[in-house]
Amino acid sequence: MREPDFYLLDELLTPEERMVRDTVATFVEREFLPKVNEHFDKVSFPMELVPRMAELGIFGANLKGYGCAGMNDMSYGLIMQELERGDSGLRSFATVQGALSMFPIWAFGNEEQKQKWLPRMARGEALGAFGLTEPDFGSNPKAMRTRARKSGKKYILNGAKMWITNGTIAEIAVVWAQTEQGIRGFLVEKGTPGFTTHEIKQKYSLRCSITAELFFEDCEIPEENLLPGTKGLGSALACLDQARFGISFGSVGAAAACFICARDYALKRIQFGGKPIASHQLMQEKLADMLTEITKAQLVCFRLGRLKEAGKANWSQISLAKRSNLRMARDVARTAREILGAAGIVLDFPVIRHFTNLESVYTYEGTHDIHTLILGQAITGIPAFE
Amino acid sequence: MKIGVLMKQVPDTETKIRIKDDASGIVVDGIKWVMNPYDEYAVEEALRIKEKKAGSTVTIISMGPKRSVETIRTGLAMGADSGILIDDPALEGADCYATAKALAKVMEPENFDLILCGKQAIDDDSAQVPQMVAEFLGMPQAMVIDKLVVSDDGKKATCYRRIEGGAKEVLEVDLPAIVAAEKGLNEPRYASLPGIMKAKSKPFKEINLGALGLKAEEVGAKGAKLKVKKYFLPAEKAPGKIIPGEPEDAARALVKMLREEAKVV
C-alpha cells in the first residue's frame, strides 16, 4: 500500500501493478531521495541513475517490442506516480525519454528508425529530447517558426526550441518543424553541424532536471531522419497525450509526498498547550481538504488508466486529468508549506522542492488555461483558442 | 545447480508497530509486507550463482499466510524459477522449531545442492531457523556469511564471515549445505518490470500440512517448543543531554555526571 489510500484503491490494482509500483517506489527511496537535495541545490540530474532506471525497464515502459517493457498503461501511470513522489524532475526525465522521444519514434518512425533507436533508448544508452515549444510560441505551437526546407536528399532546418528537458544531454532530439506538407517531426542527432544547445541554469523550479534551448542554423539533416508517420500538429499532440497521461499520475505522487510530510509534521510539532498542532481544528481542516483532493485525483487516474488501456481515453479526458490533478497538487503543496511554517521553505523537508517544481508542471504540457479551453471545446463544441 | 532459497515475508522496516490490546501479537492491518531484507541477499546470491552455472534453477520456499504469495512473486520477478508456499491455518503460532521442521520437510524431496537464506528475519529476529533446518536435513551449515564462493565442480562452498576483532573466518563446507546471508554479501537487484509480468507464469505451488505428511500437533502452535507470553513496546528513551561550554569544562562536567548521576565510573 502506498499512502494515502483512503478509498482502498489498492484493491482495484492487480498484484503485478502493485509490485511494479512498489518496486519503483523502493528504487526512488533507496537511490534517488538520498541525493535529491544535492542535485536540486546545484541544478543537475543524477546521471548515474540512468542505467539503474533502464535496468528496471522504466524508459518507454508502456511500449511494446524493441526492448521496451510492454507494461499496461496503469502500470506506466503508477511508475510515473512513484517517480514524481520523489521529484518532478525525475519524472520529467522519464516522461521525456519515454513518452516524448521513444513514443514518436515508435508511433511515427519507420522500421529502420525504430531498430536503430528504441532498444538503445530503452537501455538508457541514448537519451532523447522533444523540441516543440519555441521562444515565441508555447501554447500555440501551430505558429512555430522553425522550418525544414527540402533541398535534394536533405532537409535544412532553421529555428530555435525553448524549455527543452534533457536538451544538452540528448543524443537524439525529436524536432518539430514547418514543411511544405505542414508540421512534421525530424530526428536530429547531437553533433549535427548547425545544431547547438544551451543549458538554462538560472531556474528556480525543476532543479533536478536539465532544461535547455536548441538552436538550428542551416542544420542539414538527411531526409531519412524525417519521421515518416508524422502528419501535421496532431502527431506532436499525440505525444503530448502520452506525456500528460503520465503527468496526471505523477502529480498525485508529488501531492502525496507533501501530504504525508505535512501530516507527520503536524503530529510532531508541539505548539500551544503542549499538544501537537495536528490537534487543532484549523490544521485538521487543512489535512482533510488535502486528503479529499488527493483521493479524488487518484480516482480520476484510476479510471483514466483503465480507459487508456481499453483504447478509449480521448485527449479531452486526459486534459481534464492533467488540469484537475495539477491544480490539486499545486494547492496541496501550498497547504503543506503552510502547515510546516518556516520548515516549509528549507530542503530538510521535501515540500518546498515539490512546491516549486509543481509551478512548472502546472504550466508545461499544456498550461492550466489551455486545458480549460480544450475542455470548453469538448463541452460546447466551440473552440475558443483564437 | 539446484538452489533453494528460504524466504520470509516481514513488515516493512518503516512500519510503526502497534501491539494488540490483549498483547497477544502486533496489529497487522495496514502493514506493508516486504521480503525479509536478509533473504533478499540470499535470493540475489542464488541468482548470481545461477547466472554463472548454466542449467541452474532457483526455487523460493516460504511458510506463512496467503499474502506471502506476493513476496514469493517478488523473488520470481527478480529471476527465480519457481516458488513453494507452505500455507495452513494450523501453522499459526509456529515457533522456530516448528517452522524449521515444516521447511525441512518440504525441501527434503527437492534434493537441493545448496540452500540459501537470510541470517535472520527482521520481524522476530530469532536467527534460529537456518540452523535448525540444517539439523533436520543433516546438512553442514555456514551462518552469517558475507562472501560465498561455490567451487567450479559445485561440490564445495567457501564461506567468509566476519568475527570479533575485525578478523575473517573462512569456512569450507561440502555441498549440499545451508548458507545464511549477512548484509554485505551482495547488492540485491530490483525486480525488473518485464520480470514482474513474467513472474505470473512461473511455476508456483501451495502446500498444506496434509500434503506434507505432517500433523498440526507437530508443527503448529501445539508443536512449538516456545510460547510467546506477551508483546510490548520498549519504553520510550529519555531525551539525551547536551553539555554546553568549552571542551575542558564540558569534559569535567561529563565525568562528574558519570560518577555522581550515572554511577558508572
XYZ file of C-alpha atoms in Angstrom, chain A residues 16 18-20 23 27 30-31 52 55-57 71 79, chain B residues 32 40 70 73-74 77 190-194 196-197 200:
28
model
C 1.580 -7.120 -10.781
C 1.156 -3.148 -7.166
C 4.528 -4.837 -7.475
C 5.587 -2.554 -10.322
C 9.495 -1.678 -6.946
C 14.200 2.458 -6.103
C 16.816 3.994 -1.722
C 18.688 5.512 -4.611
C 19.516 1.666 -12.991
C 17.576 -1.964 -15.844
C 14.205 -1.643 -14.144
C 12.518 -1.075 -17.504
C 3.614 -2.745 -19.434
C 5.602 4.271 -12.331
C 3.140 -3.090 4.128
C 16.935 -10.536 -0.435
C 3.110 -11.665 -3.344
C 6.363 -13.387 -6.680
C 8.838 -10.590 -5.997
C 10.218 -11.311 -10.699
C 15.291 -4.904 -8.199
C 12.653 -6.978 -9.844
C 12.632 -5.633 -13.399
C 9.262 -4.501 -14.681
C 9.177 -7.068 -17.513
C 7.229 -8.797 -12.861
C 4.990 -9.610 -15.799
C 2.885 -14.567 -13.304
